[in-house]
mmCIF file of C-alpha atoms in Angstrom:
data_model
loop_
_atom_site.group_PDB
_atom_site.id
_atom_site.type_symbol
_atom_site.label_atom_id
_atom_site.label_comp_id
_atom_site.label_asym_id
_atom_site.label_seq_id
_atom_site.Cartn_x
_atom_site.Cartn_y
_atom_site.Cartn_z
ATOM 1 C CA MET A 1 -9.375 -22.885 -15.065
ATOM 2 C CA SER A 2 -8.515 -25.007 -12.044
ATOM 3 C CA GLU A 3 -10.871 -25.651 -9.149
ATOM 4 C CA SER A 4 -8.527 -23.858 -6.714
ATOM 5 C CA VAL A 5 -8.784 -20.665 -8.795
ATOM 6 C CA ASP A 6 -12.583 -20.934 -9.157
ATOM 7 C CA LYS A 7 -13.223 -20.841 -5.414
ATOM 8 C CA TYR A 8 -11.477 -17.458 -5.260
ATOM 9 C CA ALA A 9 -13.131 -16.035 -8.402
ATOM 10 C CA ASP A 10 -14.824 -13.181 -6.498
ATOM 11 C CA ILE A 11 -11.644 -11.940 -4.779
ATOM 12 C CA ARG A 12 -8.616 -12.905 -6.871
ATOM 13 C CA PRO A 13 -6.760 -10.765 -9.448
ATOM 14 C CA TYR A 14 -7.431 -11.343 -13.126
ATOM 15 C CA ASN A 15 -5.731 -14.195 -14.974
ATOM 16 C CA ASP A 16 -4.083 -13.788 -18.378
ATOM 17 C CA ASP A 17 -7.230 -14.927 -20.210
ATOM 18 C CA GLU A 18 -9.271 -12.154 -18.529
ATOM 19 C CA VAL A 19 -6.903 -9.241 -19.208
ATOM 20 C CA ALA A 20 -8.048 -8.317 -22.736
ATOM 21 C CA ASP A 21 -11.732 -8.137 -21.702
ATOM 22 C CA SER A 22 -10.859 -6.028 -18.655
ATOM 23 C CA VAL A 23 -8.869 -3.578 -20.782
ATOM 24 C CA ALA A 24 -11.806 -3.361 -23.224
ATOM 25 C CA ARG A 25 -14.172 -2.557 -20.335
ATOM 26 C CA LEU A 26 -11.830 0.200 -19.127
ATOM 27 C CA ILE A 27 -11.593 1.806 -22.570
ATOM 28 C CA ALA A 28 -15.408 1.710 -22.847
ATOM 29 C CA ASP A 29 -15.894 3.270 -19.377
ATOM 30 C CA ASN A 30 -16.717 6.989 -19.720
ATOM 31 C CA ALA A 31 -15.792 7.760 -16.093
ATOM 32 C CA PHE A 32 -12.328 6.238 -16.553
ATOM 33 C CA VAL A 33 -11.796 7.985 -19.887
ATOM 34 C CA ASP A 34 -12.838 11.326 -18.343
ATOM 35 C CA VAL A 35 -10.316 10.903 -15.500
ATOM 36 C CA ILE A 36 -7.526 10.169 -18.004
ATOM 37 C CA ALA A 37 -8.563 13.264 -19.994
ATOM 38 C CA LYS A 38 -8.618 15.443 -16.857
ATOM 39 C CA TYR A 39 -5.002 14.628 -15.961
ATOM 40 C CA ASN A 40 -3.538 14.419 -19.470
ATOM 41 C CA LEU A 41 -5.282 17.004 -21.667
ATOM 42 C CA PRO A 42 -5.470 20.816 -21.426
ATOM 43 C CA ARG A 43 -7.993 21.883 -18.782
ATOM 44 C CA PHE A 44 -10.249 23.839 -21.142
ATOM 45 C CA LEU A 45 -10.989 20.632 -23.083
ATOM 46 C CA SER A 46 -12.467 18.838 -20.045
ATOM 47 C CA ASN A 47 -15.819 20.565 -20.641
ATOM 48 C CA PHE A 48 -16.072 18.967 -24.089
ATOM 49 C CA PRO A 49 -16.293 15.169 -23.575
ATOM 50 C CA PHE A 50 -17.506 14.711 -27.156
ATOM 51 C CA ILE A 51 -13.982 15.832 -28.176
ATOM 52 C CA THR A 52 -11.889 14.332 -25.367
ATOM 53 C CA ARG A 53 -13.413 10.844 -25.156
ATOM 54 C CA PRO A 54 -12.668 9.770 -28.755
ATOM 55 C CA LEU A 55 -9.141 11.237 -28.407
ATOM 56 C CA VAL A 56 -8.412 9.384 -25.169
ATOM 57 C CA ARG A 57 -9.987 6.125 -26.384
ATOM 58 C CA SER A 58 -7.874 6.228 -29.528
ATOM 59 C CA GLN A 59 -4.701 6.709 -27.449
ATOM 60 C CA LEU A 60 -5.680 3.966 -24.980
ATOM 61 C CA ARG A 61 -6.364 1.483 -27.805
ATOM 62 C CA LYS A 62 -2.993 2.336 -29.345
ATOM 63 C CA LYS A 63 -1.190 1.888 -26.013
ATOM 64 C CA TRP A 64 -3.146 -0.964 -24.400
ATOM 65 C CA GLY A 65 -5.021 -2.557 -27.288
ATOM 66 C CA ASN A 66 -2.674 -5.534 -27.511
ATOM 67 C CA THR A 67 -2.304 -6.075 -23.759
ATOM 68 C CA ALA A 68 -3.236 -9.693 -23.118
ATOM 69 C CA SER A 69 -1.269 -10.878 -20.070
ATOM 70 C CA VAL A 70 -0.654 -9.986 -16.429
ATOM 71 C CA GLU A 71 3.066 -9.651 -17.166
ATOM 72 C CA GLN A 72 2.398 -7.049 -19.867
ATOM 73 C CA VAL A 73 0.277 -5.100 -17.369
ATOM 74 C CA GLN A 74 3.138 -5.249 -14.834
ATOM 75 C CA HIS A 75 5.551 -3.794 -17.400
ATOM 76 C CA GLU A 76 3.068 -0.977 -18.144
ATOM 77 C CA VAL A 77 2.727 -0.276 -14.406
ATOM 78 C CA ALA A 78 6.538 -0.309 -13.990
ATOM 79 C CA ASP A 79 6.854 2.220 -16.817
ATOM 80 C CA TYR A 80 4.262 4.480 -15.154
ATOM 81 C CA LEU A 81 5.930 4.094 -11.729
ATOM 82 C CA ASN A 82 9.289 4.992 -13.205
ATOM 83 C CA LYS A 83 7.843 8.297 -14.458
ATOM 84 C CA LEU A 84 6.023 8.937 -11.177
ATOM 85 C CA ILE A 85 9.163 8.285 -9.101
ATOM 86 C CA THR A 86 11.237 10.583 -11.344
ATOM 87 C CA ARG A 87 8.612 13.330 -11.085
ATOM 88 C CA THR A 88 7.625 13.164 -7.386
ATOM 89 C CA THR A 89 10.629 11.812 -5.420
ATOM 90 C CA SER A 90 14.248 12.869 -4.996
ATOM 91 C CA GLU A 91 15.183 9.166 -4.784
ATOM 92 C CA VAL A 92 13.797 5.767 -3.769
ATOM 93 C CA THR A 93 16.245 3.514 -1.927
ATOM 94 C CA PHE A 94 16.091 -0.041 -0.615
ATOM 95 C CA SER A 95 17.832 -2.122 2.023
ATOM 96 C CA GLY A 96 17.598 -5.830 2.842
ATOM 97 C CA ILE A 97 16.008 -6.770 -0.472
ATOM 98 C CA ASP A 98 19.281 -8.235 -1.769
ATOM 99 C CA LYS A 99 19.208 -10.783 1.088
ATOM 100 C CA LEU A 100 15.913 -12.293 -0.073
ATOM 101 C CA ASP A 101 15.756 -15.432 -2.216
ATOM 102 C CA PRO A 102 14.311 -14.555 -5.676
ATOM 103 C CA LYS A 103 12.875 -18.081 -5.947
ATOM 104 C CA GLN A 104 11.050 -17.937 -2.613
ATOM 105 C CA ALA A 105 7.503 -16.620 -2.149
ATOM 106 C CA TYR A 106 7.184 -14.272 0.839
ATOM 107 C CA LEU A 107 4.342 -12.717 2.796
ATOM 108 C CA PHE A 108 5.376 -9.062 3.024
ATOM 109 C CA ILE A 109 3.697 -7.241 5.932
ATOM 110 C CA SER A 110 4.423 -3.515 5.866
ATOM 111 C CA ASN A 111 3.546 -0.347 7.698
ATOM 112 C CA HIS A 112 0.892 1.648 5.881
ATOM 113 C CA ARG A 113 1.240 5.345 5.035
ATOM 114 C CA ASP A 114 -0.252 5.597 1.518
ATOM 115 C CA ILE A 115 -3.208 3.667 0.083
ATOM 116 C CA VAL A 116 -1.658 2.594 -3.228
ATOM 117 C CA LEU A 117 1.954 3.830 -3.172
ATOM 118 C CA ASP A 118 3.072 1.498 -0.359
ATOM 119 C CA PRO A 119 2.512 -1.758 -2.279
ATOM 120 C CA ALA A 120 3.433 -0.071 -5.577
ATOM 121 C CA LEU A 121 6.875 0.831 -4.222
ATOM 122 C CA VAL A 122 7.360 -2.663 -2.757
ATOM 123 C CA ASN A 123 6.624 -3.988 -6.241
ATOM 124 C CA TRP A 124 8.959 -1.427 -7.788
ATOM 125 C CA GLY A 125 11.797 -2.639 -5.554
ATOM 126 C CA LEU A 126 11.143 -6.289 -6.402
ATOM 127 C CA PHE A 127 10.877 -5.485 -10.120
ATOM 128 C CA LYS A 128 14.167 -3.545 -10.059
ATOM 129 C CA HIS A 129 15.861 -6.478 -8.307
ATOM 130 C CA ASN A 130 14.548 -8.999 -10.870
ATOM 131 C CA MET A 131 12.124 -10.593 -8.437
ATOM 132 C CA PRO A 132 8.455 -11.421 -9.143
ATOM 133 C CA THR A 133 5.982 -8.738 -8.092
ATOM 134 C CA VAL A 134 3.452 -9.361 -5.312
ATOM 135 C CA ARG A 135 -0.272 -9.950 -5.156
ATOM 136 C CA ILE A 136 -1.723 -6.971 -3.260
ATOM 137 C CA ALA A 137 -4.427 -7.040 -0.560
ATOM 138 C CA ILE A 138 -6.916 -4.201 -1.025
ATOM 139 C CA GLY A 139 -10.084 -3.434 0.941
ATOM 140 C CA ASP A 140 -13.425 -3.551 -0.869
ATOM 141 C CA ASN A 141 -14.140 -0.064 0.540
ATOM 142 C CA LEU A 142 -11.870 1.245 -2.242
ATOM 143 C CA LEU A 143 -13.754 -0.585 -4.970
ATOM 144 C CA GLN A 144 -16.953 1.452 -5.164
ATOM 145 C CA ILE A 145 -16.145 2.629 -8.703
ATOM 146 C CA PRO A 146 -16.085 0.014 -11.504
ATOM 147 C CA TYR A 147 -12.908 1.302 -13.203
ATOM 148 C CA ILE A 148 -11.006 1.242 -9.888
ATOM 149 C CA THR A 149 -11.968 -2.426 -9.464
ATOM 150 C CA GLU A 150 -10.767 -3.169 -13.007
ATOM 151 C CA LEU A 151 -7.448 -1.359 -12.482
ATOM 152 C CA MET A 152 -6.779 -3.042 -9.150
ATOM 153 C CA ARG A 153 -7.584 -6.575 -10.316
ATOM 154 C CA LEU A 154 -5.516 -6.036 -13.461
ATOM 155 C CA ASN A 155 -2.613 -5.028 -11.212
ATOM 156 C CA LYS A 156 -2.533 -8.284 -9.201
ATOM 157 C CA SER A 157 -4.771 -7.006 -6.387
ATOM 158 C CA PHE A 158 -7.081 -9.305 -4.430
ATOM 159 C CA ILE A 159 -10.072 -8.166 -2.425
ATOM 160 C CA VAL A 160 -10.393 -8.033 1.367
ATOM 161 C CA LYS A 161 -14.141 -8.021 2.133
ATOM 162 C CA ARG A 162 -14.242 -5.398 4.859
ATOM 163 C CA SER A 163 -17.926 -4.707 4.206
ATOM 164 C CA ALA A 164 -18.937 -8.130 5.612
ATOM 165 C CA LYS A 165 -20.577 -7.389 8.992
ATOM 166 C CA ALA A 166 -22.628 -10.423 10.148
ATOM 167 C CA PRO A 167 -20.408 -12.810 12.199
ATOM 168 C CA LYS A 168 -21.031 -15.844 9.953
ATOM 169 C CA GLU A 169 -20.493 -13.805 6.777
ATOM 170 C CA MET A 170 -17.343 -12.255 8.251
ATOM 171 C CA LEU A 171 -15.860 -15.632 9.245
ATOM 172 C CA LYS A 172 -16.570 -17.003 5.770
ATOM 173 C CA ALA A 173 -14.868 -14.006 4.115
ATOM 174 C CA LEU A 174 -11.844 -14.154 6.435
ATOM 175 C CA SER A 175 -11.471 -17.919 5.970
ATOM 176 C CA GLN A 176 -11.554 -17.499 2.186
ATOM 177 C CA LEU A 177 -8.950 -14.726 2.434
ATOM 178 C CA SER A 178 -6.685 -16.801 4.702
ATOM 179 C CA ALA A 179 -6.890 -19.785 2.340
ATOM 180 C CA TYR A 180 -6.219 -17.587 -0.700
ATOM 181 C CA ILE A 181 -3.068 -16.115 0.874
ATOM 182 C CA TYR A 182 -1.804 -19.578 1.860
ATOM 183 C CA ASP A 183 -2.516 -21.099 -1.576
ATOM 184 C CA SER A 184 -0.895 -18.129 -3.362
ATOM 185 C CA LEU A 185 2.294 -18.549 -1.321
ATOM 186 C CA ALA A 186 2.255 -22.324 -1.876
ATOM 187 C CA GLU A 187 2.024 -21.707 -5.641
ATOM 188 C CA GLY A 188 5.044 -19.353 -5.534
ATOM 189 C CA HIS A 189 3.227 -15.976 -5.522
ATOM 190 C CA SER A 190 4.407 -13.421 -2.953
ATOM 191 C CA ILE A 191 1.783 -11.370 -1.102
ATOM 192 C CA TRP A 192 1.683 -7.798 0.253
ATOM 193 C CA ILE A 193 -0.642 -6.843 3.074
ATOM 194 C CA ALA A 194 -0.678 -3.840 5.416
ATOM 195 C CA GLN A 195 0.015 -4.446 9.114
ATOM 196 C CA LYS A 196 -3.448 -3.144 10.019
ATOM 197 C CA GLU A 197 -6.641 -1.887 8.401
ATOM 198 C CA GLY A 198 -6.236 1.728 7.313
ATOM 199 C CA ARG A 199 -3.223 4.026 7.158
ATOM 200 C CA ALA A 200 -1.225 5.080 10.233
ATOM 201 C CA LYS A 201 -2.493 8.650 10.201
ATOM 202 C CA ASP A 202 -0.705 9.581 13.443
ATOM 203 C CA GLY A 203 2.672 8.093 12.431
ATOM 204 C CA PHE A 204 2.252 5.168 14.858
ATOM 205 C CA ASP A 205 3.051 1.958 12.967
ATOM 206 C CA GLN A 206 1.587 -1.005 14.834
ATOM 207 C CA THR A 207 0.588 -4.494 13.694
ATOM 208 C CA ASP A 208 -2.955 -5.583 14.512
ATOM 209 C CA PRO A 209 -2.986 -9.119 16.034
ATOM 210 C CA ALA A 210 -6.436 -9.593 14.421
ATOM 211 C CA LEU A 211 -4.702 -9.604 11.012
ATOM 212 C CA LEU A 212 -2.409 -12.405 12.195
ATOM 213 C CA LYS A 213 -5.379 -14.360 13.595
ATOM 214 C CA MET A 214 -6.957 -14.135 10.132
ATOM 215 C CA LEU A 215 -3.785 -15.608 8.588
ATOM 216 C CA GLN A 216 -3.940 -18.481 11.100
ATOM 217 C CA LEU A 217 -7.475 -19.545 10.094
ATOM 218 C CA GLN A 218 -6.071 -21.716 7.297
ATOM 219 C CA GLY A 219 -3.363 -23.057 9.641
ATOM 220 C CA ARG A 220 -6.013 -24.008 12.176
ATOM 221 C CA LYS A 221 -7.892 -25.857 9.451
ATOM 222 C CA GLN A 222 -4.678 -27.805 8.791
ATOM 223 C CA LYS A 223 -4.307 -28.413 12.570
ATOM 224 C CA LYS A 224 -0.894 -26.726 12.684
ATOM 225 C CA GLU A 225 0.600 -24.936 15.683
ATOM 226 C CA PHE A 226 0.668 -21.141 15.271
ATOM 227 C CA ALA A 227 4.494 -20.828 15.293
ATOM 228 C CA GLU A 228 4.906 -23.694 12.821
ATOM 229 C CA TYR A 229 2.370 -22.159 10.447
ATOM 230 C CA VAL A 230 3.963 -18.697 10.695
ATOM 231 C CA ARG A 231 7.381 -20.088 9.734
ATOM 232 C CA GLU A 232 5.741 -21.687 6.710
ATOM 233 C CA LEU A 233 4.309 -18.336 5.585
ATOM 234 C CA LYS A 234 7.796 -16.745 5.367
ATOM 235 C CA ILE A 235 6.669 -13.392 6.791
ATOM 236 C CA VAL A 236 8.988 -10.494 5.918
ATOM 237 C CA PRO A 237 8.286 -7.143 7.632
ATOM 238 C CA VAL A 238 8.785 -4.075 5.410
ATOM 239 C CA SER A 239 9.339 -0.563 6.775
ATOM 240 C CA ILE A 240 8.356 2.225 4.354
ATOM 241 C CA SER A 241 9.559 5.731 5.155
ATOM 242 C CA TYR A 242 8.623 8.902 3.234
ATOM 243 C CA GLN A 243 10.605 12.106 3.685
ATOM 244 C CA TYR A 244 7.344 14.006 3.179
ATOM 245 C CA GLU A 245 4.357 12.156 4.623
ATOM 246 C CA PRO A 246 1.740 11.492 1.898
ATOM 247 C CA CYS A 247 -1.548 13.355 2.481
ATOM 248 C CA ALA A 248 -0.216 14.766 5.787
ATOM 249 C CA ILE A 249 -2.702 17.651 6.007
ATOM 250 C CA ALA A 250 -5.686 15.435 5.074
ATOM 251 C CA LYS A 251 -4.636 12.886 7.734
ATOM 252 C CA ALA A 252 -4.240 15.653 10.329
ATOM 253 C CA LYS A 253 -7.686 17.070 9.425
ATOM 254 C CA GLU A 254 -9.242 13.665 10.070
ATOM 255 C CA LEU A 255 -7.464 13.342 13.436
ATOM 256 C CA TYR A 256 -8.423 16.920 14.386
ATOM 257 C CA HIS A 257 -12.063 16.280 13.483
ATOM 258 C CA LYS A 258 -12.105 13.158 15.674
ATOM 259 C CA GLN A 259 -10.588 15.113 18.580
ATOM 260 C CA GLN A 260 -13.144 17.925 18.241
ATOM 261 C CA TYR A 261 -16.303 15.977 17.400
ATOM 262 C CA GLY A 262 -15.598 12.380 18.434
ATOM 263 C CA GLN A 263 -15.834 10.890 14.969
ATOM 264 C CA TYR A 264 -15.011 11.466 11.321
ATOM 265 C CA VAL A 265 -17.218 10.376 8.421
ATOM 266 C CA LYS A 266 -15.438 10.134 5.071
ATOM 267 C CA GLN A 267 -16.994 11.932 2.139
ATOM 268 C CA GLN A 268 -17.745 9.987 -1.021
ATOM 269 C CA GLY A 269 -14.674 9.881 -3.257
ATOM 270 C CA GLU A 270 -12.298 10.847 -0.418
ATOM 271 C CA ASP A 271 -10.202 7.672 -0.737
ATOM 272 C CA ILE A 272 -9.820 8.228 -4.481
ATOM 273 C CA ALA A 273 -8.723 11.820 -3.812
ATOM 274 C CA SER A 274 -6.125 10.480 -1.342
ATOM 275 C CA ILE A 275 -4.820 8.033 -3.962
ATOM 276 C CA VAL A 276 -4.454 10.862 -6.497
ATOM 277 C CA GLU A 277 -2.804 13.157 -3.934
ATOM 278 C CA GLY A 278 -0.397 10.401 -2.863
ATOM 279 C CA PHE A 279 0.604 9.837 -6.476
ATOM 280 C CA SER A 280 0.918 13.453 -7.536
ATOM 281 C CA THR A 281 2.585 15.294 -4.627
ATOM 282 C CA ALA A 282 6.288 15.525 -3.772
ATOM 283 C CA LYS A 283 7.541 12.784 -1.471
ATOM 284 C CA GLY A 284 11.253 13.591 -1.280
ATOM 285 C CA HIS A 285 13.439 10.608 -0.410
ATOM 286 C CA VAL A 286 11.556 7.326 0.101
ATOM 287 C CA HIS A 287 13.268 4.339 1.729
ATOM 288 C CA LEU A 288 11.994 0.758 1.912
ATOM 289 C CA ALA A 289 13.713 -1.543 4.406
ATOM 290 C CA PHE A 290 13.008 -5.239 3.843
ATOM 291 C CA GLY A 291 13.439 -7.304 7.010
ATOM 292 C CA GLU A 292 14.332 -10.933 7.606
ATOM 293 C CA PRO A 293 11.841 -13.827 7.366
ATOM 294 C CA ILE A 294 10.435 -14.414 10.852
ATOM 295 C CA GLU A 295 11.525 -17.724 12.377
ATOM 296 C CA SER A 296 11.194 -16.964 16.106
ATOM 297 C CA GLY A 297 9.170 -14.680 18.363
ATOM 298 C CA CYS A 298 5.955 -16.018 16.884
ATOM 299 C CA GLU A 299 4.326 -18.285 19.477
ATOM 300 C CA SER A 300 1.088 -16.266 19.497
ATOM 301 C CA PRO A 301 -0.531 -13.532 17.353
ATOM 302 C CA GLU A 302 0.338 -10.933 20.030
ATOM 303 C CA GLU A 303 3.993 -12.019 20.194
ATOM 304 C CA LEU A 304 4.235 -12.111 16.396
ATOM 305 C CA ALA A 305 2.758 -8.578 16.197
ATOM 306 C CA LYS A 306 5.531 -7.359 18.547
ATOM 307 C CA THR A 307 8.190 -9.156 16.476
ATOM 308 C CA ILE A 308 6.937 -7.525 13.268
ATOM 309 C CA ASP A 309 6.728 -4.106 14.959
ATOM 310 C CA GLN A 310 10.273 -4.440 16.274
ATOM 311 C CA GLN A 311 11.662 -5.030 12.774
ATOM 312 C CA ILE A 312 9.566 -2.223 11.245
ATOM 313 C CA VAL A 313 10.495 0.341 13.937
ATOM 314 C CA ASP A 314 14.145 -0.727 14.069
ATOM 315 C CA SER A 315 14.660 -0.479 10.295
ATOM 316 C CA PHE A 316 12.539 2.677 9.759
ATOM 317 C CA PHE A 317 14.717 5.229 7.947
ATOM 318 C CA LEU A 318 14.577 8.558 9.786
ATOM 319 C CA HIS A 319 14.459 11.632 7.524
ATOM 320 C CA PRO A 320 15.356 15.209 8.585
ATOM 321 C CA GLY A 321 11.695 15.972 9.388
ATOM 322 C CA ASN A 322 11.560 13.047 11.827
ATOM 323 C CA TYR A 323 14.594 14.389 13.701
ATOM 324 C CA ILE A 324 13.315 17.982 13.713
ATOM 325 C CA ALA A 325 9.797 17.033 14.878
ATOM 326 C CA GLY A 326 11.308 14.692 17.466
ATOM 327 C CA GLY A 327 13.309 17.560 18.961
ATOM 328 C CA CYS A 328 16.669 16.019 18.124
ATOM 329 C CA THR A 329 19.498 18.487 18.713
ATOM 330 C CA GLN A 330 22.276 16.324 17.273
ATOM 331 C CA ALA A 331 24.078 17.643 14.208
ATOM 332 C CA VAL A 332 22.437 15.216 11.791
ATOM 333 C CA ILE A 333 20.507 17.715 9.674
ATOM 334 C CA ASP A 334 21.983 20.298 7.350
ATOM 335 C CA GLU A 335 20.411 23.746 7.058
ATOM 336 C CA LYS A 336 18.979 23.073 3.618
ATOM 337 C CA ASP A 337 17.004 20.032 4.858
ATOM 338 C CA ALA A 338 15.787 21.939 7.923
ATOM 339 C CA ALA A 339 14.676 24.894 5.780
ATOM 340 C CA ALA A 340 12.795 22.613 3.345
ATOM 341 C CA PHE A 341 10.910 20.891 6.186
ATOM 342 C CA ASN A 342 10.077 24.156 7.966
ATOM 343 C CA GLU A 343 8.877 25.655 4.676
ATOM 344 C CA ARG A 344 6.408 22.757 4.285
ATOM 345 C CA LEU A 345 5.354 23.068 7.914
ATOM 346 C CA ALA A 346 4.630 26.787 7.426
ATOM 347 C CA LYS A 347 1.911 25.855 4.892
ATOM 348 C CA VAL A 348 0.074 23.691 7.437
ATOM 349 C CA PRO A 349 -2.976 25.367 9.065
ATOM 350 C CA GLU A 350 -2.083 26.455 12.616
ATOM 351 C CA GLU A 351 -4.562 24.143 14.380
ATOM 352 C CA LEU A 352 -3.149 21.121 12.496
ATOM 353 C CA LYS A 353 0.567 21.818 13.097
ATOM 354 C CA PRO A 354 0.815 19.871 16.401
ATOM 355 C CA LEU A 355 -0.758 16.812 14.715
ATOM 356 C CA VAL A 356 1.532 16.979 11.676
ATOM 357 C CA LEU A 357 4.600 17.414 13.903
ATOM 358 C CA ALA A 358 3.509 14.443 16.040
ATOM 359 C CA MET A 359 3.093 12.385 12.844
ATOM 360 C CA TYR A 360 6.749 12.999 11.948
ATOM 361 C CA ALA A 361 8.008 12.724 15.540
ATOM 362 C CA LYS A 362 6.438 9.344 16.365
ATOM 363 C CA PRO A 363 8.953 7.138 14.426
ATOM 364 C CA PHE A 364 11.873 9.034 16.011
ATOM 365 C CA HIS A 365 10.552 8.524 19.548
ATOM 366 C CA ARG A 366 9.615 4.868 18.983
ATOM 367 C CA LYS A 367 13.066 4.099 17.595
ATOM 368 C CA ALA A 368 14.643 5.771 20.626
ATOM 369 C CA GLU A 369 12.360 3.771 22.970
ATOM 370 C CA LEU A 370 13.288 0.535 21.196
ATOM 371 C CA ALA A 371 17.013 1.303 21.460
ATOM 372 C CA THR A 372 16.603 2.043 25.186
ATOM 373 C CA SER A 373 14.662 -1.169 25.890
ATOM 374 C CA GLU A 374 17.214 -3.266 23.985
ATOM 375 C CA SER A 375 20.125 -1.800 25.973
ATOM 376 C CA GLU A 376 18.491 -2.457 29.368
#
């Protein structure tokens, strides 16, 4: 193991020589086995772990027992994603991906609507276009359960230490993260990171300049100008658009709670429930628009944030629900699409409807604002 890998041992994904042990830990983990049983075996059996656990472990050993490399894990994930996409979407489409160089490592910065699906679908697109999959940034707030940590690190995820609070500890964690991203790109590994911490629960996709300042920490260490360093990172904005917003009602509940009481405290296991809901519910048509590597408009973190936002908003694919919620009267929506959206909206609790509608309307209005400002 090289020295450069060792210094990232606490945050990096697993290497090939660590895969078999990780898989063994997963198969031995009762909590993980029980979750697999819950979603794959008849419900009445879930009360009898002495029956379900040996059954599930036997199946897992048969399926994963010989998994010994990151590439094998990626093929397993692709197989699972294929089934999930077939079951929960009408279609997944891509634009711009064919203009990327398969031999180039990119830093993909995307809007963030679903905890795990966003990077999973970016990877799906790359995999389908015969390009290497990305290393995925994931907050340590999601890694409270051992089997989740194992699954994430097996699937090329690296850890963002959001729990660091003391200034010195925070700077150390951010510097390590910045260096890891730079070294990964230099070694030919593409990276995915969300444009800000947490999902855009109100439909407002906006890049946080603080994220870009974190990326620059390694550039500052190398005494490089911000714009020069950014061009080296090969940043590609990605705009992800779901016909049916993942976890829309749960997001609206959180926003409503904040409006009514000033704050919202997540319950234990809420993030895991959101991951499961995002995976299992219908998403309709999903479109991923890959932008162009940023070469200009990047003299400062604030200017770069605007450049990223412009690409994400401009390339965001508007679905029927976005037009309807945005009050668009143009004949761009057929009756079937309108009926399907209104049927979903009818199931939303009355007090949450304005928030859900605003969630869908925001991309429509921002795109219109961008078009207006560009024409002036």
